[in-house]
Amino acid sequence: PGSTCVIPTLVPVSGPGPLSHRDRVCFLPTAHCILWNQAGFSATCGPSQCQHVCSERLRVRKLTSSNNRPREDSWLKSLFVRKVDPRKDAHSNLLAKKETSSLYKLQFHNVKPECLEAYNKICQEVLPKIHEDAHYPCTLVGTWNTWYGEQDQAVHLWRYEGGYPALTEVMNKLRENQEFVSFRKARSNMLLSRKNQLLLEFSFWNEPIPRSGPNIYELRSYQLRPGTMIEWGNYWARAIRFRQDSNEAVGGFFSQIGELYMVHHLWAYKDLQTREDIRNAAWHKHGWEELVYYTVPLIQEMESRIMIPLKTSPLQ
C-alpha cells in the first residue's frame, strides 16, 4: 500500500482496459490489489487485505532456507509463465467472417525494371478476363504498382468464393487455359522474384468492394509476435471505428498460408496529403492513442506500401 509494484506489467484500472496474454498482478497506490486473469475478470481487495498479502509474502520469504531454493524458484516462475487458455475453436474461426467462406490470395511480383511496362500490359489483357468469366469462382479485388516502398513491384489481390475448394478449382481450370499458360510463360521472363499468401478477412473490417477513383492505396503489413493474433483482433475490433469517417478503410486480412502471423490493412486516400490529414485526425479522437499504445508491443516488423491501381483494377 502507498507504493507501486508491478509483476510483470502495470495494467490501467480506469476502466476494463486492454488485457495481455499474460496474467498480471499490480499493487496500486490506491491500496487496492487487482488480479487480472486470462478471462479478463478482476478480484479486488481493500487495504487491510492487501497489507496481509504483502506481509505474508515477506514472512514466507524470510522463512525460506537455501535448501528450499527450488521451491522458491518454482513459485517465482509461476508468476511469469503463461497459463494455457483452453479454446474450443481455431483462431481463424474466431477472427474471420462467419457469413462468408471467401479466401483471399495476395501476390507480390518484383519485376525487372525494364519490363514493368510490358508486365502491366499483359496483366491488363489477361487478368480481367479471368475476373469476368463466371467459369472461374474468383474475382480480382485489386491490382497495383508500388509507388513508395519496394520499387518495380506489382501487387494483386484475389478473392475465391467458396474457400479452398474454389482455389483448387481455379488452379485446375487455369492449367487448361492456353492463354493463361502463355501469359505465365511470358510473365516469368519479366520477374526477379514473386511470393504469395493465402488470407482470411477479419470479421470487423469492411468487405473490399470496387470503388471509383482516382485514389492511392496504402497496404500496411504487420508481422506480429506468434500467439498475439487474437489480442490484435480484439484491439482492432475497437480501433477500426476511429478510421471510418472518410471511408478510407478498404479491407483487413490475416495470413493462413505463407508468412504466418501477418496482418494486412488496406486503405484508400485521395492523395498523400489527405492520408496525412486523416491519420493526424485520428489522434484527436479519445481512445485512439490507448489502442495504438497496446498494439505496438505486439508487432515484430511493419511495412507500408503506397500503391497506384492499374487501369483495369476494380479498386480505382
PDB file of C-alpha atoms in Angstrom:
ATOM      1  CA  PRO A   1       0.000   0.000   0.000  1.00  0.00           C
ATOM      2  CA  GLY A   2       1.175   3.505  -0.867  1.00  0.00           C
ATOM      3  CA  SER A   3       3.711   2.273  -3.447  1.00  0.00           C
ATOM      4  CA  THR A   4       3.614   0.624  -6.840  1.00  0.00           C
ATOM      5  CA  CYS A   5       4.930  -2.848  -7.541  1.00  0.00           C
ATOM      6  CA  VAL A   6       4.393  -4.388 -10.956  1.00  0.00           C
ATOM      7  CA  ILE A   7       4.679  -8.085 -11.860  1.00  0.00           C
ATOM      8  CA  PRO A   8       5.407  -8.074 -14.730  1.00  0.00           C
ATOM      9  CA  THR A   9       3.464  -5.141 -16.239  1.00  0.00           C
ATOM     10  CA  LEU A  10       1.186  -2.465 -14.796  1.00  0.00           C
ATOM     11  CA  VAL A  11      -2.363  -2.581 -16.129  1.00  0.00           C
ATOM     12  CA  PRO A  12      -4.550   0.564 -16.245  1.00  0.00           C
ATOM     13  CA  VAL A  13      -7.530   0.356 -13.915  1.00  0.00           C
ATOM     14  CA  SER A  14      -9.562   3.365 -15.003  1.00  0.00           C
ATOM     15  CA  GLY A  15     -11.805   1.017 -16.963  1.00  0.00           C
ATOM     16  CA  PRO A  16     -11.906  -2.570 -18.135  1.00  0.00           C
ATOM     17  CA  GLY A  17      -8.800  -1.801 -20.186  1.00  0.00           C
ATOM     18  CA  PRO A  18      -6.921  -3.927 -22.691  1.00  0.00           C
ATOM     19  CA  LEU A  19      -5.752  -7.327 -21.499  1.00  0.00           C
ATOM     20  CA  SER A  20      -2.489  -9.029 -22.265  1.00  0.00           C
ATOM     21  CA  HIS A  21      -1.890 -12.692 -22.963  1.00  0.00           C
ATOM     22  CA  ARG A  22      -0.193 -12.900 -19.540  1.00  0.00           C
ATOM     23  CA  ASP A  23      -1.688 -12.825 -16.071  1.00  0.00           C
ATOM     24  CA  ARG A  24      -0.761  -9.509 -14.462  1.00  0.00           C
ATOM     25  CA  VAL A  25      -0.627  -8.534 -10.792  1.00  0.00           C
ATOM     26  CA  CYS A  26      -0.255  -4.995  -9.529  1.00  0.00           C
ATOM     27  CA  PHE A  27      -0.249  -3.286  -6.149  1.00  0.00           C
ATOM     28  CA  LEU A  28      -1.644   0.179  -6.700  1.00  0.00           C
ATOM     29  CA  PRO A  29      -1.108   3.499  -4.869  1.00  0.00           C
ATOM     30  CA  THR A  30      -4.823   3.407  -4.022  1.00  0.00           C
ATOM     31  CA  ALA A  31      -4.032   0.396  -1.812  1.00  0.00           C
ATOM     32  CA  HIS A  32      -6.214  -1.884  -3.890  1.00  0.00           C
ATOM     33  CA  CYS A  33      -4.773  -5.091  -5.212  1.00  0.00           C
ATOM     34  CA  ILE A  34      -6.135  -6.252  -8.541  1.00  0.00           C
ATOM     35  CA  LEU A  35      -5.532  -9.580 -10.222  1.00  0.00           C
ATOM     36  CA  TRP A  36      -6.329  -9.743 -13.916  1.00  0.00           C
ATOM     37  CA  ASN A  37      -6.832 -13.284 -15.094  1.00  0.00           C
ATOM     38  CA  GLN A  38      -6.948 -14.806 -18.544  1.00  0.00           C
ATOM     39  CA  ALA A  39     -10.692 -14.320 -18.951  1.00  0.00           C
ATOM     40  CA  GLY A  40     -10.467 -10.652 -18.118  1.00  0.00           C
ATOM     41  CA  PHE A  41     -12.109 -10.755 -14.690  1.00  0.00           C
ATOM     42  CA  SER A  42     -10.686  -8.961 -11.668  1.00  0.00           C
ATOM     43  CA  ALA A  43     -10.833  -9.511  -7.938  1.00  0.00           C
ATOM     44  CA  THR A  44     -10.242  -6.536  -5.661  1.00  0.00           C
ATOM     45  CA  CYS A  45      -9.303  -6.352  -2.030  1.00  0.00           C
ATOM     46  CA  GLY A  46      -9.126  -3.482   0.429  1.00  0.00           C
ATOM     47  CA  PRO A  47      -6.054  -2.013   2.136  1.00  0.00           C
ATOM     48  CA  SER A  48      -6.016  -4.419   5.055  1.00  0.00           C
ATOM     49  CA  GLN A  49      -6.192  -7.455   2.833  1.00  0.00           C
ATOM     50  CA  CYS A  50      -3.518  -6.034   0.536  1.00  0.00           C
ATOM     51  CA  GLN A  51      -1.254  -5.479   3.569  1.00  0.00           C
ATOM     52  CA  HIS A  52      -1.928  -9.041   4.634  1.00  0.00           C
ATOM     53  CA  VAL A  53      -0.878 -10.393   1.229  1.00  0.00           C
ATOM     54  CA  CYS A  54       2.331  -8.347   1.212  1.00  0.00           C
ATOM     55  CA  SER A  55       3.257  -9.250   4.800  1.00  0.00           C
ATOM     56  CA  GLU A  56       2.568 -12.924   4.201  1.00  0.00           C
ATOM     57  CA  ARG A  57       4.860 -12.962   1.164  1.00  0.00           C
ATOM     58  CA  LEU A  58       7.624 -11.282   3.143  1.00  0.00           C
ATOM     59  CA  ARG A  59       7.187 -13.748   6.020  1.00  0.00           C
ATOM     60  CA  VAL A  60       7.360 -16.733   3.716  1.00  0.00           C
ATOM     61  CA  ARG A  61      10.445 -15.352   2.032  1.00  0.00           C
ATOM     62  CA  LYS A  62      12.247 -14.898   5.382  1.00  0.00           C
ATOM     63  CA  LEU A  63      11.391 -18.448   6.439  1.00  0.00           C
ATOM     64  CA  THR A  64      12.654 -19.910   3.195  1.00  0.00           C
ATOM     65  CA  SER A  65      16.039 -21.561   3.630  1.00  0.00           C
ATOM     66  CA  SER A  66      18.697 -22.142   0.996  1.00  0.00           C
ATOM     67  CA  ASN A  67      17.780 -25.811   0.676  1.00  0.00           C
ATOM     68  CA  ASN A  68      14.253 -24.738  -0.337  1.00  0.00           C
ATOM     69  CA  ARG A  69      15.530 -22.617  -3.249  1.00  0.00           C
ATOM     70  CA  PRO A  70      13.942 -24.861  -5.954  1.00  0.00           C
ATOM     71  CA  ARG A  71      10.511 -24.357  -4.366  1.00  0.00           C
ATOM     72  CA  GLU A  72      11.004 -20.557  -4.275  1.00  0.00           C
ATOM     73  CA  ASP A  73      12.135 -20.579  -7.894  1.00  0.00           C
ATOM     74  CA  SER A  74       9.070 -22.580  -8.794  1.00  0.00           C
ATOM     75  CA  TRP A  75       6.802 -20.085  -7.054  1.00  0.00           C
ATOM     76  CA  LEU A  76       8.517 -17.168  -8.792  1.00  0.00           C
ATOM     77  CA  LYS A  77       8.262 -18.810 -12.207  1.00  0.00           C
ATOM     78  CA  SER A  78       4.546 -19.293 -11.708  1.00  0.00           C
ATOM     79  CA  LEU A  79       4.112 -15.510 -11.821  1.00  0.00           C
ATOM     80  CA  PHE A  80       5.741 -15.222 -15.229  1.00  0.00           C
ATOM     81  CA  VAL A  81       4.934 -18.485 -17.009  1.00  0.00           C
ATOM     82  CA  ARG A  82       1.849 -18.163 -19.164  1.00  0.00           C
ATOM     83  CA  LYS A  83      -1.057 -20.381 -18.279  1.00  0.00           C
ATOM     84  CA  VAL A  84      -2.749 -22.108 -21.174  1.00  0.00           C
ATOM     85  CA  ASP A  85      -6.108 -20.615 -22.021  1.00  0.00           C
ATOM     86  CA  PRO A  86      -8.071 -23.538 -23.468  1.00  0.00           C
ATOM     87  CA  ARG A  87     -10.008 -22.713 -26.617  1.00  0.00           C
ATOM     88  CA  LYS A  88     -12.758 -24.630 -28.321  1.00  0.00           C
ATOM     89  CA  ASP A  89     -12.089 -23.292 -31.816  1.00  0.00           C
ATOM     90  CA  ALA A  90      -9.241 -22.294 -34.149  1.00  0.00           C
ATOM     91  CA  HIS A  91      -8.101 -18.673 -34.124  1.00  0.00           C
ATOM     92  CA  SER A  92      -9.106 -18.317 -37.768  1.00  0.00           C
ATOM     93  CA  ASN A  93     -12.692 -19.268 -36.928  1.00  0.00           C
ATOM     94  CA  LEU A  94     -12.782 -16.774 -34.080  1.00  0.00           C
ATOM     95  CA  LEU A  95     -11.472 -13.873 -36.168  1.00  0.00           C
ATOM     96  CA  ALA A  96     -12.838 -14.431 -39.686  1.00  0.00           C
ATOM     97  CA  LYS A  97     -16.248 -13.561 -41.080  1.00  0.00           C
ATOM     98  CA  LYS A  98     -18.812 -16.261 -40.372  1.00  0.00           C
ATOM     99  CA  GLU A  99     -21.315 -15.368 -43.079  1.00  0.00           C
ATOM    100  CA  THR A 100     -18.802 -15.875 -45.905  1.00  0.00           C
ATOM    101  CA  SER A 101     -16.244 -18.522 -46.702  1.00  0.00           C
ATOM    102  CA  SER A 102     -14.109 -16.416 -49.034  1.00  0.00           C
ATOM    103  CA  LEU A 103     -10.382 -16.975 -49.240  1.00  0.00           C
ATOM    104  CA  TYR A 104      -8.001 -14.251 -50.438  1.00  0.00           C
ATOM    105  CA  LYS A 105      -4.689 -14.526 -52.235  1.00  0.00           C
ATOM    106  CA  LEU A 106      -2.183 -11.680 -52.086  1.00  0.00           C
ATOM    107  CA  GLN A 107       0.569 -11.776 -54.723  1.00  0.00           C
ATOM    108  CA  PHE A 108       3.795  -9.765 -54.739  1.00  0.00           C
ATOM    109  CA  HIS A 109       5.726  -9.731 -58.013  1.00  0.00           C
ATOM    110  CA  ASN A 110       9.111  -8.000 -58.228  1.00  0.00           C
ATOM    111  CA  VAL A 111       9.524  -7.052 -61.867  1.00  0.00           C
ATOM    112  CA  LYS A 112      12.674  -6.324 -63.817  1.00  0.00           C
ATOM    113  CA  PRO A 113      12.732  -2.501 -64.095  1.00  0.00           C
ATOM    114  CA  GLU A 114      12.944  -2.564 -67.869  1.00  0.00           C
ATOM    115  CA  CYS A 115       9.958  -4.939 -68.087  1.00  0.00           C
ATOM    116  CA  LEU A 116       7.431  -3.181 -65.855  1.00  0.00           C
ATOM    117  CA  GLU A 117       5.515  -1.540 -68.697  1.00  0.00           C
ATOM    118  CA  ALA A 118       5.258  -4.795 -70.656  1.00  0.00           C
ATOM    119  CA  TYR A 119       4.293  -6.671 -67.495  1.00  0.00           C
ATOM    120  CA  ASN A 120       1.452  -4.243 -66.761  1.00  0.00           C
ATOM    121  CA  LYS A 121       0.232  -4.527 -70.349  1.00  0.00           C
ATOM    122  CA  ILE A 122      -0.141  -8.317 -70.355  1.00  0.00           C
ATOM    123  CA  CYS A 123      -1.700  -8.274 -66.862  1.00  0.00           C
ATOM    124  CA  GLN A 124      -4.332  -5.791 -68.025  1.00  0.00           C
ATOM    125  CA  GLU A 125      -5.078  -8.001 -71.026  1.00  0.00           C
ATOM    126  CA  VAL A 126      -5.399 -11.354 -69.238  1.00  0.00           C
ATOM    127  CA  LEU A 127      -6.404 -10.831 -65.592  1.00  0.00           C
ATOM    128  CA  PRO A 128      -9.735  -9.038 -66.294  1.00  0.00           C
ATOM    129  CA  LYS A 129     -10.822 -11.967 -68.477  1.00  0.00           C
ATOM    130  CA  ILE A 130     -10.486 -14.354 -65.564  1.00  0.00           C
ATOM    131  CA  HIS A 131     -12.213 -11.853 -63.290  1.00  0.00           C
ATOM    132  CA  GLU A 132     -15.219 -11.517 -65.623  1.00  0.00           C
ATOM    133  CA  ASP A 133     -15.547 -15.200 -66.561  1.00  0.00           C
ATOM    134  CA  ALA A 134     -18.249 -16.906 -64.453  1.00  0.00           C
ATOM    135  CA  HIS A 135     -16.472 -20.187 -65.218  1.00  0.00           C
ATOM    136  CA  TYR A 136     -13.934 -19.251 -62.517  1.00  0.00           C
ATOM    137  CA  PRO A 137     -15.162 -18.892 -58.888  1.00  0.00           C
ATOM    138  CA  CYS A 138     -12.798 -15.974 -58.206  1.00  0.00           C
ATOM    139  CA  THR A 139     -12.697 -12.206 -58.565  1.00  0.00           C
ATOM    140  CA  LEU A 140      -9.879  -9.729 -58.900  1.00  0.00           C
ATOM    141  CA  VAL A 141     -10.203  -7.377 -55.928  1.00  0.00           C
ATOM    142  CA  GLY A 142      -7.398  -5.045 -56.959  1.00  0.00           C
ATOM    143  CA  THR A 143      -4.137  -4.805 -58.877  1.00  0.00           C
ATOM    144  CA  TRP A 144      -1.475  -2.151 -58.280  1.00  0.00           C
ATOM    145  CA  ASN A 145       2.083  -0.997 -58.804  1.00  0.00           C
ATOM    146  CA  THR A 146       4.021   0.045 -55.708  1.00  0.00           C
ATOM    147  CA  TRP A 147       4.726   3.773 -55.791  1.00  0.00           C
ATOM    148  CA  TYR A 148       6.511   4.199 -52.452  1.00  0.00           C
ATOM    149  CA  GLY A 149       8.057   1.127 -50.875  1.00  0.00           C
ATOM    150  CA  GLU A 150       9.756  -1.641 -52.820  1.00  0.00           C
ATOM    151  CA  GLN A 151      10.159  -0.359 -56.338  1.00  0.00           C
ATOM    152  CA  ASP A 152       9.143  -2.072 -59.616  1.00  0.00           C
ATOM    153  CA  GLN A 153       6.692  -4.224 -57.715  1.00  0.00           C
ATOM    154  CA  ALA A 154       3.206  -5.391 -58.688  1.00  0.00           C
ATOM    155  CA  VAL A 155       0.592  -6.380 -56.084  1.00  0.00           C
ATOM    156  CA  HIS A 156      -2.536  -8.406 -56.889  1.00  0.00           C
ATOM    157  CA  LEU A 157      -5.380  -9.309 -54.527  1.00  0.00           C
ATOM    158  CA  TRP A 158      -7.803 -12.124 -55.473  1.00  0.00           C
ATOM    159  CA  ARG A 159     -10.932 -13.410 -53.759  1.00  0.00           C
ATOM    160  CA  TYR A 160     -12.028 -17.062 -54.019  1.00  0.00           C
ATOM    161  CA  GLU A 161     -15.721 -17.505 -53.246  1.00  0.00           C
ATOM    162  CA  GLY A 162     -16.017 -20.890 -51.590  1.00  0.00           C
ATOM    163  CA  GLY A 163     -12.642 -21.078 -49.856  1.00  0.00           C
ATOM    164  CA  TYR A 164     -10.021 -23.738 -50.580  1.00  0.00           C
ATOM    165  CA  PRO A 165     -12.231 -25.831 -52.934  1.00  0.00           C
ATOM    166  CA  ALA A 166     -12.721 -22.724 -55.104  1.00  0.00           C
ATOM    167  CA  LEU A 167      -8.973 -22.068 -55.121  1.00  0.00           C
ATOM    168  CA  THR A 168      -8.261 -25.642 -56.231  1.00  0.00           C
ATOM    169  CA  GLU A 169     -10.933 -25.443 -58.930  1.00  0.00           C
ATOM    170  CA  VAL A 170      -9.490 -22.216 -60.354  1.00  0.00           C
ATOM    171  CA  MET A 171      -5.940 -23.607 -60.373  1.00  0.00           C
ATOM    172  CA  ASN A 172      -7.041 -26.764 -62.203  1.00  0.00           C
ATOM    173  CA  LYS A 173      -9.011 -24.827 -64.812  1.00  0.00           C
ATOM    174  CA  LEU A 174      -6.190 -22.352 -65.442  1.00  0.00           C
ATOM    175  CA  ARG A 175      -3.847 -25.236 -66.255  1.00  0.00           C
ATOM    176  CA  GLU A 176      -6.144 -25.973 -69.189  1.00  0.00           C
ATOM    177  CA  ASN A 177      -6.396 -22.322 -70.253  1.00  0.00           C
ATOM    178  CA  GLN A 178      -3.826 -21.945 -73.027  1.00  0.00           C
ATOM    179  CA  GLU A 179      -3.989 -18.147 -72.992  1.00  0.00           C
ATOM    180  CA  PHE A 180      -3.166 -18.135 -69.283  1.00  0.00           C
ATOM    181  CA  VAL A 181      -0.380 -20.706 -69.763  1.00  0.00           C
ATOM    182  CA  SER A 182       1.183 -18.447 -72.403  1.00  0.00           C
ATOM    183  CA  PHE A 183       0.706 -15.440 -70.104  1.00  0.00           C
ATOM    184  CA  ARG A 184       2.548 -17.170 -67.256  1.00  0.00           C
ATOM    185  CA  LYS A 185       5.427 -18.134 -69.548  1.00  0.00           C
ATOM    186  CA  ALA A 186       5.818 -14.574 -70.814  1.00  0.00           C
ATOM    187  CA  ARG A 187       5.461 -13.195 -67.294  1.00  0.00           C
ATOM    188  CA  SER A 188       8.152 -15.465 -65.866  1.00  0.00           C
ATOM    189  CA  ASN A 189      10.749 -13.857 -68.115  1.00  0.00           C
ATOM    190  CA  MET A 190       9.914 -10.455 -66.651  1.00  0.00           C
ATOM    191  CA  LEU A 191      10.148 -11.286 -62.953  1.00  0.00           C
ATOM    192  CA  LEU A 192      13.003 -11.161 -60.475  1.00  0.00           C
ATOM    193  CA  SER A 193      11.026 -12.860 -57.691  1.00  0.00           C
ATOM    194  CA  ARG A 194       7.479 -13.496 -56.553  1.00  0.00           C
ATOM    195  CA  LYS A 195       5.640 -14.663 -53.451  1.00  0.00           C
ATOM    196  CA  ASN A 196       2.071 -15.040 -52.299  1.00  0.00           C
ATOM    197  CA  GLN A 197      -0.017 -15.528 -49.180  1.00  0.00           C
ATOM    198  CA  LEU A 198      -3.433 -17.024 -48.530  1.00  0.00           C
ATOM    199  CA  LEU A 199      -5.507 -14.800 -46.269  1.00  0.00           C
ATOM    200  CA  LEU A 200      -8.782 -14.644 -44.395  1.00  0.00           C
ATOM    201  CA  GLU A 201     -10.716 -11.454 -43.748  1.00  0.00           C
ATOM    202  CA  PHE A 202     -11.198 -10.007 -40.267  1.00  0.00           C
ATOM    203  CA  SER A 203     -14.856 -10.112 -39.263  1.00  0.00           C
ATOM    204  CA  PHE A 204     -14.917  -6.464 -38.143  1.00  0.00           C
ATOM    205  CA  TRP A 205     -13.407  -4.947 -41.309  1.00  0.00           C
ATOM    206  CA  ASN A 206     -15.221  -3.666 -44.367  1.00  0.00           C
ATOM    207  CA  GLU A 207     -15.760  -6.020 -47.283  1.00  0.00           C
ATOM    208  CA  PRO A 208     -13.429  -4.819 -50.090  1.00  0.00           C
ATOM    209  CA  ILE A 209     -15.732  -3.760 -52.909  1.00  0.00           C
ATOM    210  CA  PRO A 210     -14.978  -1.882 -56.165  1.00  0.00           C
ATOM    211  CA  ARG A 211     -14.699   1.881 -55.799  1.00  0.00           C
ATOM    212  CA  SER A 212     -14.245   4.733 -58.205  1.00  0.00           C
ATOM    213  CA  GLY A 213     -11.142   6.860 -58.267  1.00  0.00           C
ATOM    214  CA  PRO A 214      -8.760   8.352 -58.512  1.00  0.00           C
ATOM    215  CA  ASN A 215      -7.265   7.050 -55.265  1.00  0.00           C
ATOM    216  CA  ILE A 216      -3.946   5.993 -53.920  1.00  0.00           C
ATOM    217  CA  TYR A 217      -3.852   2.881 -51.744  1.00  0.00           C
ATOM    218  CA  GLU A 218      -1.769   2.086 -48.702  1.00  0.00           C
ATOM    219  CA  LEU A 219      -1.043  -1.513 -47.791  1.00  0.00           C
ATOM    220  CA  ARG A 220       0.214  -1.647 -44.213  1.00  0.00           C
ATOM    221  CA  SER A 221       1.701  -5.056 -43.377  1.00  0.00           C
ATOM    222  CA  TYR A 222       2.416  -6.167 -39.809  1.00  0.00           C
ATOM    223  CA  GLN A 223       4.471  -9.159 -38.719  1.00  0.00           C
ATOM    224  CA  LEU A 224       3.036  -9.994 -35.300  1.00  0.00           C
ATOM    225  CA  ARG A 225       4.646 -11.873 -32.469  1.00  0.00           C
ATOM    226  CA  PRO A 226       3.478 -15.507 -32.518  1.00  0.00           C
ATOM    227  CA  GLY A 227       0.483 -16.068 -30.279  1.00  0.00           C
ATOM    228  CA  THR A 228      -0.837 -12.482 -30.408  1.00  0.00           C
ATOM    229  CA  MET A 229      -3.331 -12.648 -33.298  1.00  0.00           C
ATOM    230  CA  ILE A 230      -6.391 -12.895 -31.032  1.00  0.00           C
ATOM    231  CA  GLU A 231      -5.147  -9.956 -28.976  1.00  0.00           C
ATOM    232  CA  TRP A 232      -4.575  -7.908 -32.144  1.00  0.00           C
ATOM    233  CA  GLY A 233      -8.079  -8.716 -33.349  1.00  0.00           C
ATOM    234  CA  ASN A 234      -9.625  -7.677 -30.029  1.00  0.00           C
ATOM    235  CA  TYR A 235      -7.915  -4.296 -30.127  1.00  0.00           C
ATOM    236  CA  TRP A 236      -8.663  -3.571 -33.776  1.00  0.00           C
ATOM    237  CA  ALA A 237     -12.308  -4.544 -33.406  1.00  0.00           C
ATOM    238  CA  ARG A 238     -12.476  -1.328 -31.369  1.00  0.00           C
ATOM    239  CA  ALA A 239      -9.831   0.664 -33.262  1.00  0.00           C
ATOM    240  CA  ILE A 240     -11.491   0.376 -36.676  1.00  0.00           C
ATOM    241  CA  ARG A 241     -14.358   2.668 -35.607  1.00  0.00           C
ATOM    242  CA  PHE A 242     -11.849   5.533 -35.360  1.00  0.00           C
ATOM    243  CA  ARG A 243     -10.931   5.103 -39.036  1.00  0.00           C
ATOM    244  CA  GLN A 244     -14.303   5.025 -40.817  1.00  0.00           C
ATOM    245  CA  ASP A 245     -15.215   8.712 -41.105  1.00  0.00           C
ATOM    246  CA  SER A 246     -13.658   9.269 -44.539  1.00  0.00           C
ATOM    247  CA  ASN A 247     -14.431   5.807 -45.940  1.00  0.00           C
ATOM    248  CA  GLU A 248     -10.715   5.090 -46.099  1.00  0.00           C
ATOM    249  CA  ALA A 249     -10.876   1.529 -44.712  1.00  0.00           C
ATOM    250  CA  VAL A 250     -10.885  -0.942 -47.619  1.00  0.00           C
ATOM    251  CA  GLY A 251     -10.090  -4.315 -46.042  1.00  0.00           C
ATOM    252  CA  GLY A 252      -8.262  -6.132 -43.264  1.00  0.00           C
ATOM    253  CA  PHE A 253      -6.749  -9.618 -43.602  1.00  0.00           C
ATOM    254  CA  PHE A 254      -4.603 -12.118 -41.713  1.00  0.00           C
ATOM    255  CA  SER A 255      -2.461 -14.879 -43.178  1.00  0.00           C
ATOM    256  CA  GLN A 256      -3.253 -18.577 -43.234  1.00  0.00           C
ATOM    257  CA  ILE A 257      -0.512 -19.885 -45.539  1.00  0.00           C
ATOM    258  CA  GLY A 258       2.785 -18.194 -46.368  1.00  0.00           C
ATOM    259  CA  GLU A 259       4.301 -15.850 -43.791  1.00  0.00           C
ATOM    260  CA  LEU A 260       2.298 -16.604 -40.664  1.00  0.00           C
ATOM    261  CA  TYR A 261       1.089 -14.069 -38.098  1.00  0.00           C
ATOM    262  CA  MET A 262       0.953 -11.495 -40.881  1.00  0.00           C
ATOM    263  CA  VAL A 263      -1.740  -8.832 -40.907  1.00  0.00           C
ATOM    264  CA  HIS A 264      -2.531  -6.574 -43.880  1.00  0.00           C
ATOM    265  CA  HIS A 265      -4.638  -3.402 -43.654  1.00  0.00           C
ATOM    266  CA  LEU A 266      -5.658  -1.821 -46.965  1.00  0.00           C
ATOM    267  CA  TRP A 267      -6.606   1.883 -47.031  1.00  0.00           C
ATOM    268  CA  ALA A 268      -7.698   4.273 -49.794  1.00  0.00           C
ATOM    269  CA  TYR A 269      -6.964   8.008 -49.913  1.00  0.00           C
ATOM    270  CA  LYS A 270      -7.458  10.776 -52.434  1.00  0.00           C
ATOM    271  CA  ASP A 271      -3.767  11.702 -52.231  1.00  0.00           C
ATOM    272  CA  LEU A 272      -0.816  11.733 -49.832  1.00  0.00           C
ATOM    273  CA  GLN A 273      -1.885  14.972 -48.134  1.00  0.00           C
ATOM    274  CA  THR A 274      -5.366  13.562 -47.490  1.00  0.00           C
ATOM    275  CA  ARG A 275      -3.725  10.477 -45.994  1.00  0.00           C
ATOM    276  CA  GLU A 276      -1.692  12.689 -43.672  1.00  0.00           C
ATOM    277  CA  ASP A 277      -4.741  14.704 -42.605  1.00  0.00           C
ATOM    278  CA  ILE A 278      -6.894  11.640 -41.897  1.00  0.00           C
ATOM    279  CA  ARG A 279      -4.195   9.876 -39.903  1.00  0.00           C
ATOM    280  CA  ASN A 280      -3.484  13.009 -37.834  1.00  0.00           C
ATOM    281  CA  ALA A 281      -7.196  13.463 -37.134  1.00  0.00           C
ATOM    282  CA  ALA A 282      -7.358  10.011 -35.533  1.00  0.00           C
ATOM    283  CA  TRP A 283      -5.037  11.173 -32.745  1.00  0.00           C
ATOM    284  CA  HIS A 284      -7.608  13.772 -31.667  1.00  0.00           C
ATOM    285  CA  LYS A 285     -10.226  11.069 -31.002  1.00  0.00           C
ATOM    286  CA  HIS A 286     -10.383   9.873 -27.422  1.00  0.00           C
ATOM    287  CA  GLY A 287      -9.253   6.267 -27.118  1.00  0.00           C
ATOM    288  CA  TRP A 288      -7.170   6.005 -30.302  1.00  0.00           C
ATOM    289  CA  GLU A 289      -3.857   6.661 -28.533  1.00  0.00           C
ATOM    290  CA  GLU A 290      -4.606   3.931 -25.990  1.00  0.00           C
ATOM    291  CA  LEU A 291      -5.254   1.318 -28.693  1.00  0.00           C
ATOM    292  CA  VAL A 292      -2.038   2.271 -30.508  1.00  0.00           C
ATOM    293  CA  TYR A 293      -0.130   2.021 -27.227  1.00  0.00           C
ATOM    294  CA  TYR A 294      -1.272  -1.556 -26.641  1.00  0.00           C
ATOM    295  CA  THR A 295      -0.940  -2.855 -30.213  1.00  0.00           C
ATOM    296  CA  VAL A 296       2.618  -1.628 -30.844  1.00  0.00           C
ATOM    297  CA  PRO A 297       4.213  -4.227 -28.486  1.00  0.00           C
ATOM    298  CA  LEU A 298       2.501  -6.998 -30.484  1.00  0.00           C
ATOM    299  CA  ILE A 299       4.426  -6.085 -33.654  1.00  0.00           C
ATOM    300  CA  GLN A 300       7.786  -7.528 -34.694  1.00  0.00           C
ATOM    301  CA  GLU A 301       8.047  -5.741 -38.055  1.00  0.00           C
ATOM    302  CA  MET A 302       5.851  -3.438 -40.105  1.00  0.00           C
ATOM    303  CA  GLU A 303       5.898  -2.089 -43.646  1.00  0.00           C
ATOM    304  CA  SER A 304       3.923   0.495 -45.586  1.00  0.00           C
ATOM    305  CA  ARG A 305       3.423   0.492 -49.349  1.00  0.00           C
ATOM    306  CA  ILE A 306       1.789   3.324 -51.266  1.00  0.00           C
ATOM    307  CA  MET A 307       0.284   1.820 -54.423  1.00  0.00           C
ATOM    308  CA  ILE A 308      -1.251   3.115 -57.667  1.00  0.00           C
ATOM    309  CA  PRO A 309      -4.034   0.980 -59.218  1.00  0.00           C
ATOM    310  CA  LEU A 310      -3.744  -0.241 -62.779  1.00  0.00           C
ATOM    311  CA  LYS A 311      -6.430   0.942 -65.194  1.00  0.00           C
ATOM    312  CA  THR A 312      -8.264  -2.400 -65.044  1.00  0.00           C
ATOM    313  CA  SER A 313      -8.274  -2.667 -61.239  1.00  0.00           C
ATOM    314  CA  PRO A 314     -11.772  -2.834 -59.688  1.00  0.00           C
ATOM    315  CA  LEU A 315     -10.372  -0.694 -56.864  1.00  0.00           C
ATOM    316  CA  GLN A 316      -9.597   2.653 -58.522  1.00  0.00           C
TER     317      GLN A 316
END
